Amino acid sequence: MSQFEEVNVHGYEEFCQAIAERKGKDIFVYFSGNKDAEGKSWCPDCVKAEPVVRGEMSNLPDGSVFIYCQVGERTYWKNPNNDFKKNLKLTGVPTLMRYGTPQKLVEEECLKGNLVKMMFTED
Amino acid sequence: MAALRKAGFLWRRTGSLKFCRRNLTGTYDYDLVVIGGGSGGLACSKEAAQLGQKVAVLDYVEPSVKGTKWGLGGTCVNVGCIPKKLMHQAALLGTALQDARKYGWKISGEVSHDWCQMAESVQNHVRSLNWGHRVQLQDKKVKYLNLKGRLVDEHTVKGQSRTGKETVLTAKNVVIATGGRPKYPAHVPGAVEHGITSDDLFWLKQSPGKTLVVGASYVALECAGFLTGLGLDTTVMVCSVALRGFDQQMSGLVTDYMESHGTEFVWKCVPERVERLTSGVLRVTWTDSQTGREHKDTYDSVLWAVGRAPETTALGLDQLGVKVNQETGKIIVGADESTSVPNIYAFGDIGESRPELTPTAIKAGKLLARRLAGQSQQLMDYDNVPTTVFTPLEYGCVGLSEEEAERRLGKDGVEVYHAFYRPLEFTVAERDASQCYIKVVCERGGDQKILGLHFTGPNAGEVTQGFAMAVQCGGTYPHLLQTVGIHPTCAEEVVKVNITKRSGLEPTVTGC
């Protein structure tokens, strides 16, 4: 069983804080639309992709960090100038990214377990 | 022994007996193994997988002499077309900033360029392409192996990892698409030790500074072109002619433009040695082959662009009898990309007499995959392949050079229409358009079929692409005349050419 740290954050500031506190680590971030009181996200693809991504988490490298980041409500996300779009160049949710590298999977790509596994296991 | 032979196992006499790894049902690990994950290899393997074949692709980058290495995607993505075009664009933007002032933009102070920032952005884009290719292979179910492939026999490939670990794969068909790498003039003392090549240039973290580019291929001219455009002191050393193989009149226009726009040219000179001085700069000594005199100068960097050598030495080709051109080292291939050994194919830059271009490698790879999967008989058509040289004044062409057309049909069999024109955008910017020129080489008489089309000017690639289709369709000079131009553009001057070289009239376009 691999040893990794799971962190939950809400919004851009908390995300930046979590990153700043973990300099030098191999950080994977899963960006999802906010979940409501029942734990369901407004983003249907995020709902579908989450179990796929969670299913591959045993493949995360030892010592790595997995940040589950809820980006905000639907209206916040739809704004093309939101912090995630502006600063991280995110184009859609869900996005799974390996922070500081060009490795990312966007939207339908997150639904493919083999692609998620590839990101977690390859250099 | 005889009994085992009857069972269908292959024995090979190579000093020790080797087993061909087939399981008892006689199948191979893969339908297709592709050695080389560049433009050609990736296109071929993805197409084959989409057609239901079980495919593996081996990609491995031997670090350059300076230690530069890169990811999946081959020369084009990592050390060719992509970073080249981006840096060419960076240089053009520098020129545009100067033009902008004439168009009313108030740009205060000196404009300077930061190599580090540009390099990082370009390198990040390339890395995203490496990742994109990785995702595509995985998605299309192509097995990717970061191993250096070598042929053991016609159905067996051995892959070696960076740490030396070996993996054996068997395949019904093997395709070699390993491409080429820049050559060093190894006979020049200090060349290997102190010089760099295009493999290194795009990955430099610091500016190359004052640079000597040795060579006059499109690689040399394109690199020298953008280095000049970025504000670096750049010299090109040519031993004989520039852009060998291209139309020489057009080549002259390209180099004339570069010479009058800040690139220093040293013609008919040959480098003798390169030494590093205590200050760290490089001192290059060369001989002027016309006067016999020796010259010296110092540079921060020396870029060798003296040709590319095929990546065939470590493949084990001679052991298998795969025929190679002794002079070039490239694999001799048939019209169907076959080699002298059945079920081993080769295409892309590695093929003898093949164009060293990404689009031809991609197309040839896809067609090969279709033929191997039994889905098609179509062969790659290597005629009328358009291309563009992305020098500061770009040169786009499709079809034959004027010299080649005359070689084939005789001077009397060819009619050349030509025109010097001036891009509208150059007027206000007060830019020199002396080398902006169009040449349409046609059959004389008969249908007046267009044999070759040549264009120097801005956006030459964009201009030429559409005309390539016309040539593909057997376009004629009358077709050209029937085509209405789009105004105001540079491209419209192509459909308006009407002065022949034969007439001796001034081929300068008058304005509208």
Short mmCIF file of N, CA and C in Angstrom, two decimals, chain B residues 93-247:
data_model
loop_
_atom_site.label_atom_id
_atom_site.label_comp_id
_atom_site.label_asym_id
_atom_site.label_seq_id
_atom_site.Cartn_x
_atom_site.Cartn_y
_atom_site.Cartn_z
N LEU B 93 8.42 38.77 -34.08
CA LEU B 93 7.74 39.74 -33.21
C LEU B 93 8.66 40.90 -32.88
N GLY B 94 9.95 40.61 -32.76
CA GLY B 94 10.92 41.67 -32.51
C GLY B 94 10.92 42.68 -33.65
N THR B 95 10.89 42.15 -34.87
CA THR B 95 10.85 43.01 -36.07
C THR B 95 9.54 43.77 -36.10
N ALA B 96 8.45 43.09 -35.74
CA ALA B 96 7.13 43.72 -35.74
C ALA B 96 7.09 44.90 -34.78
N LEU B 97 7.79 44.76 -33.66
CA LEU B 97 7.82 45.85 -32.68
C LEU B 97 8.45 47.09 -33.29
N GLN B 98 9.45 46.88 -34.12
CA GLN B 98 10.09 48.02 -34.79
C GLN B 98 9.11 48.63 -35.79
N ASP B 99 8.44 47.77 -36.56
CA ASP B 99 7.45 48.24 -37.54
C ASP B 99 6.33 49.01 -36.85
N ALA B 100 5.98 48.52 -35.64
CA ALA B 100 4.84 49.09 -34.92
C ALA B 100 4.98 50.60 -34.71
N ARG B 101 6.19 51.02 -34.47
CA ARG B 101 6.41 52.45 -34.23
C ARG B 101 5.93 53.26 -35.43
N LYS B 102 6.20 52.72 -36.63
CA LYS B 102 5.81 53.44 -37.86
C LYS B 102 4.29 53.47 -38.02
N TYR B 103 3.62 52.53 -37.35
CA TYR B 103 2.17 52.49 -37.43
C TYR B 103 1.50 53.25 -36.31
N GLY B 104 2.28 54.01 -35.57
CA GLY B 104 1.71 54.87 -34.54
C GLY B 104 1.84 54.38 -33.12
N TRP B 105 2.37 53.20 -32.91
CA TRP B 105 2.50 52.70 -31.55
C TRP B 105 3.66 53.42 -30.86
N LYS B 106 3.39 53.86 -29.61
CA LYS B 106 4.43 54.54 -28.84
C LYS B 106 5.12 53.53 -27.96
N ILE B 107 6.25 53.05 -28.41
CA ILE B 107 6.99 52.06 -27.61
C ILE B 107 8.23 52.76 -27.12
N SER B 108 8.24 53.04 -25.79
CA SER B 108 9.32 53.87 -25.26
C SER B 108 10.56 53.06 -24.97
N GLY B 109 11.69 53.69 -25.13
CA GLY B 109 12.97 53.09 -24.76
C GLY B 109 13.40 51.96 -25.66
N GLU B 110 14.48 51.35 -25.25
CA GLU B 110 15.06 50.24 -26.01
C GLU B 110 14.25 48.98 -25.76
N VAL B 111 14.00 48.24 -26.81
CA VAL B 111 13.29 46.98 -26.65
C VAL B 111 14.35 45.89 -26.57
N SER B 112 14.29 45.05 -25.54
CA SER B 112 15.29 43.99 -25.41
C SER B 112 14.62 42.63 -25.32
N HIS B 113 15.37 41.56 -25.57
CA HIS B 113 14.82 40.21 -25.54
C HIS B 113 15.45 39.37 -24.44
N ASP B 114 14.61 38.61 -23.76
CA ASP B 114 15.06 37.74 -22.66
C ASP B 114 15.03 36.30 -23.15
N TRP B 115 16.19 35.75 -23.49
CA TRP B 115 16.28 34.38 -24.01
C TRP B 115 15.69 33.39 -23.00
N CYS B 116 16.03 33.57 -21.73
CA CYS B 116 15.61 32.62 -20.69
C CYS B 116 14.09 32.49 -20.64
N GLN B 117 13.41 33.63 -20.72
CA GLN B 117 11.95 33.59 -20.65
C GLN B 117 11.37 32.87 -21.87
N MET B 118 11.92 33.19 -23.05
CA MET B 118 11.44 32.56 -24.28
C MET B 118 11.71 31.06 -24.24
N ALA B 119 12.94 30.71 -23.84
CA ALA B 119 13.31 29.30 -23.83
C ALA B 119 12.41 28.51 -22.89
N GLU B 120 12.12 29.10 -21.73
CA GLU B 120 11.29 28.38 -20.77
C GLU B 120 9.89 28.15 -21.33
N SER B 121 9.34 29.18 -21.96
CA SER B 121 7.99 29.04 -22.53
C SER B 121 7.97 28.01 -23.64
N VAL B 122 8.99 28.04 -24.50
CA VAL B 122 9.06 27.08 -25.61
C VAL B 122 9.23 25.67 -25.05
N GLN B 123 10.13 25.54 -24.08
CA GLN B 123 10.39 24.21 -23.52
C GLN B 123 9.16 23.67 -22.80
N ASN B 124 8.42 24.53 -22.14
CA ASN B 124 7.19 24.08 -21.48
C ASN B 124 6.17 23.60 -22.49
N HIS B 125 6.08 24.30 -23.60
CA HIS B 125 5.13 23.87 -24.62
C HIS B 125 5.54 22.49 -25.17
N VAL B 126 6.84 22.33 -25.41
CA VAL B 126 7.33 21.04 -25.92
C VAL B 126 7.01 19.93 -24.92
N ARG B 127 7.21 20.23 -23.64
CA ARG B 127 6.92 19.20 -22.63
C ARG B 127 5.44 18.83 -22.62
N SER B 128 4.58 19.81 -22.88
CA SER B 128 3.15 19.50 -22.90
C SER B 128 2.83 18.63 -24.12
N LEU B 129 3.59 18.79 -25.19
CA LEU B 129 3.41 17.94 -26.37
C LEU B 129 3.89 16.52 -26.08
N ASN B 130 5.03 16.41 -25.33
CA ASN B 130 5.51 15.07 -24.95
C ASN B 130 4.40 14.34 -24.20
N TRP B 131 3.79 15.05 -23.25
CA TRP B 131 2.72 14.46 -22.44
C TRP B 131 1.52 14.12 -23.32
N GLY B 132 1.17 15.03 -24.22
CA GLY B 132 0.03 14.80 -25.11
C GLY B 132 0.23 13.53 -25.91
N HIS B 133 1.42 13.30 -26.41
CA HIS B 133 1.70 12.08 -27.17
C HIS B 133 1.58 10.86 -26.28
N ARG B 134 2.06 11.00 -25.06
CA ARG B 134 2.00 9.88 -24.11
C ARG B 134 0.55 9.49 -23.85
N VAL B 135 -0.30 10.49 -23.66
CA VAL B 135 -1.73 10.24 -23.42
C VAL B 135 -2.36 9.58 -24.63
N GLN B 136 -2.02 10.10 -25.82
CA GLN B 136 -2.58 9.53 -27.05
C GLN B 136 -2.22 8.06 -27.22
N LEU B 137 -0.95 7.70 -26.96
CA LEU B 137 -0.53 6.31 -27.12
C LEU B 137 -1.32 5.42 -26.16
N GLN B 138 -1.43 5.89 -24.91
CA GLN B 138 -2.12 5.10 -23.90
C GLN B 138 -3.58 4.94 -24.28
N ASP B 139 -4.17 6.04 -24.73
CA ASP B 139 -5.58 6.05 -25.09
C ASP B 139 -5.87 5.14 -26.27
N LYS B 140 -4.95 5.08 -27.23
CA LYS B 140 -5.15 4.27 -28.42
C LYS B 140 -4.60 2.86 -28.24
N LYS B 141 -4.23 2.53 -27.02
CA LYS B 141 -3.78 1.19 -26.66
C LYS B 141 -2.49 0.77 -27.39
N VAL B 142 -1.58 1.73 -27.56
CA VAL B 142 -0.27 1.39 -28.09
C VAL B 142 0.65 1.24 -26.90
N LYS B 143 1.38 0.14 -26.85
CA LYS B 143 2.31 -0.08 -25.73
C LYS B 143 3.53 0.79 -25.97
N TYR B 144 3.85 1.65 -25.01
CA TYR B 144 5.00 2.53 -25.16
C TYR B 144 6.13 2.06 -24.26
N LEU B 145 7.31 1.96 -24.84
CA LEU B 145 8.46 1.53 -24.05
C LEU B 145 9.61 2.51 -24.28
N ASN B 146 10.11 3.05 -23.20
CA ASN B 146 11.23 3.99 -23.30
C ASN B 146 12.53 3.17 -23.34
N LEU B 147 12.73 2.50 -24.46
CA LEU B 147 13.88 1.60 -24.60
C LEU B 147 14.56 1.84 -25.94
N LYS B 148 15.87 1.57 -25.98
CA LYS B 148 16.62 1.71 -27.23
C LYS B 148 16.51 0.40 -27.97
N GLY B 149 15.84 0.42 -29.12
CA GLY B 149 15.55 -0.82 -29.84
C GLY B 149 16.66 -1.26 -30.76
N ARG B 150 16.80 -2.57 -30.86
CA ARG B 150 17.80 -3.17 -31.75
C ARG B 150 17.20 -4.43 -32.34
N LEU B 151 17.49 -4.70 -33.62
CA LEU B 151 16.95 -5.90 -34.25
C LEU B 151 17.82 -7.10 -33.92
N VAL B 152 17.17 -8.18 -33.50
CA VAL B 152 17.91 -9.42 -33.24
C VAL B 152 17.73 -10.35 -34.44
N ASP B 153 16.49 -10.47 -34.89
CA ASP B 153 16.21 -11.15 -36.16
C ASP B 153 14.95 -10.50 -36.72
N GLU B 154 14.46 -11.01 -37.84
CA GLU B 154 13.36 -10.28 -38.50
C GLU B 154 12.05 -10.25 -37.72
N HIS B 155 12.00 -11.01 -36.64
CA HIS B 155 10.78 -10.96 -35.81
C HIS B 155 11.07 -10.63 -34.36
N THR B 156 12.31 -10.31 -34.08
CA THR B 156 12.66 -10.07 -32.67
C THR B 156 13.39 -8.75 -32.51
N VAL B 157 12.91 -7.97 -31.54
CA VAL B 157 13.54 -6.69 -31.22
C VAL B 157 13.95 -6.72 -29.76
N LYS B 158 15.15 -6.25 -29.51
CA LYS B 158 15.62 -6.19 -28.12
C LYS B 158 15.62 -4.71 -27.72
N GLY B 159 15.04 -4.40 -26.57
CA GLY B 159 15.03 -3.01 -26.11
C GLY B 159 15.88 -2.88 -24.87
N GLN B 160 16.73 -1.85 -24.86
CA GLN B 160 17.59 -1.67 -23.69
C GLN B 160 17.23 -0.37 -22.98
N SER B 161 17.07 -0.45 -21.65
CA SER B 161 16.71 0.75 -20.89
C SER B 161 17.98 1.54 -20.60
N ARG B 162 17.77 2.74 -20.04
CA ARG B 162 18.91 3.60 -19.69
C ARG B 162 19.84 2.91 -18.70
N THR B 163 19.27 2.01 -17.87
CA THR B 163 20.09 1.34 -16.86
C THR B 163 20.70 0.05 -17.38
N GLY B 164 20.40 -0.28 -18.65
CA GLY B 164 21.00 -1.47 -19.24
C GLY B 164 20.12 -2.70 -19.22
N LYS B 165 18.93 -2.57 -18.62
CA LYS B 165 18.03 -3.73 -18.54
C LYS B 165 17.46 -4.02 -19.92
N GLU B 166 17.40 -5.32 -20.29
CA GLU B 166 16.94 -5.69 -21.63
C GLU B 166 15.56 -6.33 -21.62
N THR B 167 14.80 -5.98 -22.65
CA THR B 167 13.46 -6.56 -22.83
C THR B 167 13.41 -7.10 -24.25
N VAL B 168 12.86 -8.30 -24.42
CA VAL B 168 12.77 -8.88 -25.76
C VAL B 168 11.32 -8.87 -26.21
N LEU B 169 11.09 -8.42 -27.45
CA LEU B 169 9.74 -8.42 -28.00
C LEU B 169 9.78 -9.14 -29.35
N THR B 170 8.71 -9.89 -29.63
CA THR B 170 8.65 -10.50 -30.95
C THR B 170 7.47 -9.86 -31.68
N ALA B 171 7.60 -9.78 -32.99
CA ALA B 171 6.57 -9.11 -33.78
C ALA B 171 6.45 -9.71 -35.16
N LYS B 172 5.23 -9.67 -35.69
CA LYS B 172 5.01 -10.15 -37.05
C LYS B 172 5.75 -9.21 -38.02
N ASN B 173 5.60 -7.92 -37.82
CA ASN B 173 6.27 -6.92 -38.64
C ASN B 173 7.02 -5.92 -37.77
N VAL B 174 8.15 -5.45 -38.28
CA VAL B 174 8.93 -4.45 -37.56
C VAL B 174 9.09 -3.24 -38.46
N VAL B 175 8.88 -2.07 -37.89
CA VAL B 175 9.05 -0.83 -38.65
C VAL B 175 10.13 0.01 -37.99
N ILE B 176 11.06 0.47 -38.82
CA ILE B 176 12.14 1.31 -38.30
C ILE B 176 11.85 2.76 -38.69
N ALA B 177 11.76 3.61 -37.68
CA ALA B 177 11.50 5.04 -37.94
C ALA B 177 12.32 5.85 -36.95
N THR B 178 13.61 5.57 -36.96
CA THR B 178 14.48 6.16 -35.95
C THR B 178 15.04 7.53 -36.32
N GLY B 179 14.79 7.98 -37.53
CA GLY B 179 15.17 9.34 -37.89
C GLY B 179 16.67 9.58 -37.94
N GLY B 180 17.07 10.81 -37.64
CA GLY B 180 18.48 11.17 -37.73
C GLY B 180 18.90 12.09 -36.61
N ARG B 181 20.19 12.37 -36.55
CA ARG B 181 20.73 13.31 -35.56
C ARG B 181 21.73 14.21 -36.26
N PRO B 182 21.99 15.39 -35.71
CA PRO B 182 22.94 16.29 -36.37
C PRO B 182 24.34 15.70 -36.41
N LYS B 183 25.05 16.03 -37.51
CA LYS B 183 26.43 15.56 -37.64
C LYS B 183 27.38 16.58 -37.01
N TYR B 184 28.50 16.07 -36.54
CA TYR B 184 29.60 16.94 -36.10
C TYR B 184 30.71 16.82 -37.13
N PRO B 185 31.44 17.90 -37.42
CA PRO B 185 32.61 17.75 -38.30
C PRO B 185 33.76 17.24 -37.44
N ALA B 186 33.75 15.93 -37.20
CA ALA B 186 34.68 15.35 -36.23
C ALA B 186 36.15 15.58 -36.58
N HIS B 187 36.41 15.88 -37.87
CA HIS B 187 37.80 16.08 -38.27
C HIS B 187 38.31 17.46 -37.86
N VAL B 188 37.44 18.34 -37.41
CA VAL B 188 37.85 19.69 -36.99
C VAL B 188 38.17 19.65 -35.50
N PRO B 189 39.44 19.87 -35.12
CA PRO B 189 39.81 19.80 -33.70
C PRO B 189 38.97 20.78 -32.87
N GLY B 190 38.43 20.28 -31.77
CA GLY B 190 37.64 21.13 -30.89
C GLY B 190 36.17 21.21 -31.25
N ALA B 191 35.80 20.65 -32.41
CA ALA B 191 34.42 20.77 -32.88
C ALA B 191 33.45 20.09 -31.93
N VAL B 192 33.76 18.85 -31.58
CA VAL B 192 32.86 18.07 -30.73
C VAL B 192 32.87 18.61 -29.30
N GLU B 193 34.06 18.96 -28.85
CA GLU B 193 34.22 19.41 -27.47
C GLU B 193 33.54 20.75 -27.20
N HIS B 194 33.66 21.68 -28.14
CA HIS B 194 33.22 23.04 -27.87
C HIS B 194 31.96 23.50 -28.60
N GLY B 195 31.56 22.77 -29.63
CA GLY B 195 30.41 23.21 -30.41
C GLY B 195 29.10 22.59 -29.94
N ILE B 196 28.00 23.17 -30.40
CA ILE B 196 26.68 22.60 -30.12
C ILE B 196 25.99 22.33 -31.44
N THR B 197 24.86 21.65 -31.39
CA THR B 197 24.06 21.44 -32.61
C THR B 197 22.63 21.86 -32.30
N SER B 198 21.74 21.67 -33.28
CA SER B 198 20.34 22.01 -33.09
C SER B 198 19.74 21.18 -31.96
N ASP B 199 20.34 20.03 -31.64
CA ASP B 199 19.86 19.21 -30.53
C ASP B 199 19.96 19.99 -29.21
N ASP B 200 20.94 20.91 -29.17
CA ASP B 200 21.19 21.63 -27.92
C ASP B 200 20.58 23.02 -27.91
N LEU B 201 20.57 23.66 -29.09
CA LEU B 201 20.18 25.08 -29.18
C LEU B 201 18.84 25.39 -28.53
N PHE B 202 17.83 24.55 -28.81
CA PHE B 202 16.49 24.85 -28.31
C PHE B 202 16.34 24.59 -26.83
N TRP B 203 17.31 23.91 -26.21
CA TRP B 203 17.22 23.57 -24.80
C TRP B 203 18.20 24.37 -23.96
N LEU B 204 18.89 25.33 -24.58
CA LEU B 204 19.83 26.15 -23.82
C LEU B 204 19.07 26.98 -22.79
N LYS B 205 19.57 26.96 -21.56
CA LYS B 205 18.92 27.75 -20.51
C LYS B 205 19.38 29.21 -20.56
N GLN B 206 20.59 29.40 -21.11
CA GLN B 206 21.12 30.76 -21.25
C GLN B 206 21.25 31.10 -22.73
N SER B 207 21.26 32.38 -23.02
CA SER B 207 21.41 32.81 -24.40
C SER B 207 22.72 32.31 -24.99
N PRO B 208 22.72 31.89 -26.27
CA PRO B 208 23.96 31.45 -26.90
C PRO B 208 24.93 32.60 -27.19
N GLY B 209 24.44 33.85 -27.07
CA GLY B 209 25.34 34.99 -27.27
C GLY B 209 25.78 35.15 -28.70
N LYS B 210 27.00 35.62 -28.88
CA LYS B 210 27.53 35.82 -30.23
C LYS B 210 27.78 34.43 -30.81
N THR B 211 27.11 34.12 -31.92
CA THR B 211 27.13 32.75 -32.43
C THR B 211 27.67 32.63 -33.86
N LEU B 212 28.47 31.61 -34.07
CA LEU B 212 28.90 31.25 -35.42
C LEU B 212 28.10 30.01 -35.80
N VAL B 213 27.35 30.11 -36.90
CA VAL B 213 26.60 28.96 -37.40
C VAL B 213 27.36 28.43 -38.61
N VAL B 214 27.80 27.18 -38.52
CA VAL B 214 28.55 26.62 -39.64
C VAL B 214 27.62 25.72 -40.42
N GLY B 215 27.44 26.05 -41.69
CA GLY B 215 26.54 25.26 -42.53
C GLY B 215 25.61 26.20 -43.26
N ALA B 216 24.96 25.70 -44.32
CA ALA B 216 24.06 26.55 -45.09
C ALA B 216 22.82 25.78 -45.51
N SER B 217 22.49 24.80 -44.70
CA SER B 217 21.26 24.05 -44.90
C SER B 217 20.13 24.90 -44.37
N TYR B 218 18.89 24.43 -44.49
CA TYR B 218 17.81 25.23 -43.92
C TYR B 218 17.92 25.29 -42.41
N VAL B 219 18.49 24.23 -41.80
CA VAL B 219 18.67 24.26 -40.35
C VAL B 219 19.58 25.43 -39.98
N ALA B 220 20.70 25.54 -40.69
CA ALA B 220 21.65 26.61 -40.41
C ALA B 220 21.01 27.98 -40.61
N LEU B 221 20.34 28.16 -41.74
CA LEU B 221 19.79 29.48 -42.05
C LEU B 221 18.62 29.85 -41.14
N GLU B 222 17.78 28.89 -40.84
CA GLU B 222 16.65 29.18 -39.95
C GLU B 222 17.15 29.56 -38.56
N CYS B 223 18.12 28.81 -38.04
CA CYS B 223 18.67 29.11 -36.72
C CYS B 223 19.37 30.46 -36.73
N ALA B 224 20.23 30.67 -37.72
CA ALA B 224 20.93 31.96 -37.80
C ALA B 224 19.93 33.09 -37.93
N GLY B 225 18.86 32.83 -38.66
CA GLY B 225 17.82 33.83 -38.87
C GLY B 225 17.17 34.27 -37.58
N PHE B 226 16.73 33.33 -36.76
CA PHE B 226 16.05 33.77 -35.54
C PHE B 226 17.03 34.30 -34.51
N LEU B 227 18.26 33.78 -34.50
CA LEU B 227 19.24 34.32 -33.56
C LEU B 227 19.49 35.80 -33.88
N THR B 228 19.59 36.12 -35.16
CA THR B 228 19.78 37.51 -35.57
C THR B 228 18.57 38.34 -35.14
N GLY B 229 17.41 37.81 -35.41
CA GLY B 229 16.17 38.52 -35.09
C GLY B 229 16.00 38.79 -33.60
N LEU B 230 16.59 37.93 -32.77
CA LEU B 230 16.49 38.11 -31.32
C LEU B 230 17.53 39.09 -30.81
N GLY B 231 18.35 39.61 -31.74
CA GLY B 231 19.33 40.62 -31.37
C GLY B 231 20.72 40.09 -31.11
N LEU B 232 20.98 38.83 -31.47
CA LEU B 232 22.31 38.26 -31.21
C LEU B 232 23.22 38.44 -32.43
N ASP B 233 24.49 38.68 -32.16
CA ASP B 233 25.50 38.84 -33.20
C ASP B 233 25.70 37.47 -33.84
N THR B 234 25.28 37.31 -35.09
CA THR B 234 25.27 35.99 -35.72
C THR B 234 26.01 35.99 -37.05
N THR B 235 26.84 34.95 -37.24
CA THR B 235 27.59 34.79 -38.49
C THR B 235 27.30 33.41 -39.04
N VAL B 236 27.12 33.32 -40.36
CA VAL B 236 26.93 32.02 -41.02
C VAL B 236 28.16 31.74 -41.86
N MET B 237 28.76 30.57 -41.67
CA MET B 237 29.93 30.18 -42.46
C MET B 237 29.50 29.12 -43.46
N VAL B 238 29.64 29.45 -44.76
CA VAL B 238 29.19 28.56 -45.82
C VAL B 238 30.39 28.03 -46.58
N CYS B 239 30.49 26.71 -46.77
CA CYS B 239 31.66 26.22 -47.50
C CYS B 239 31.45 26.26 -49.00
N SER B 240 30.22 26.02 -49.47
CA SER B 240 30.00 26.16 -50.91
C SER B 240 28.71 26.88 -51.22
N VAL B 241 27.58 26.15 -51.33
CA VAL B 241 26.32 26.81 -51.66
C VAL B 241 25.33 26.73 -50.51
N ALA B 242 24.37 27.65 -50.54
CA ALA B 242 23.33 27.65 -49.52
C ALA B 242 22.10 26.91 -50.04
N LEU B 243 21.38 26.28 -49.12
CA LEU B 243 20.15 25.54 -49.44
C LEU B 243 20.34 24.61 -50.64
N ARG B 244 21.34 23.74 -50.53
CA ARG B 244 21.60 22.78 -51.60
C ARG B 244 20.35 21.95 -51.82
N GLY B 245 20.01 21.75 -53.10
CA GLY B 245 18.83 20.95 -53.41
C GLY B 245 17.61 21.82 -53.65
N PHE B 246 17.63 23.04 -53.12
CA PHE B 246 16.52 23.96 -53.38
C PHE B 246 16.85 24.78 -54.62
N ASP B 247 15.84 25.46 -55.16
CA ASP B 247 16.04 26.36 -56.30
C ASP B 247 17.08 27.40 -55.90
#
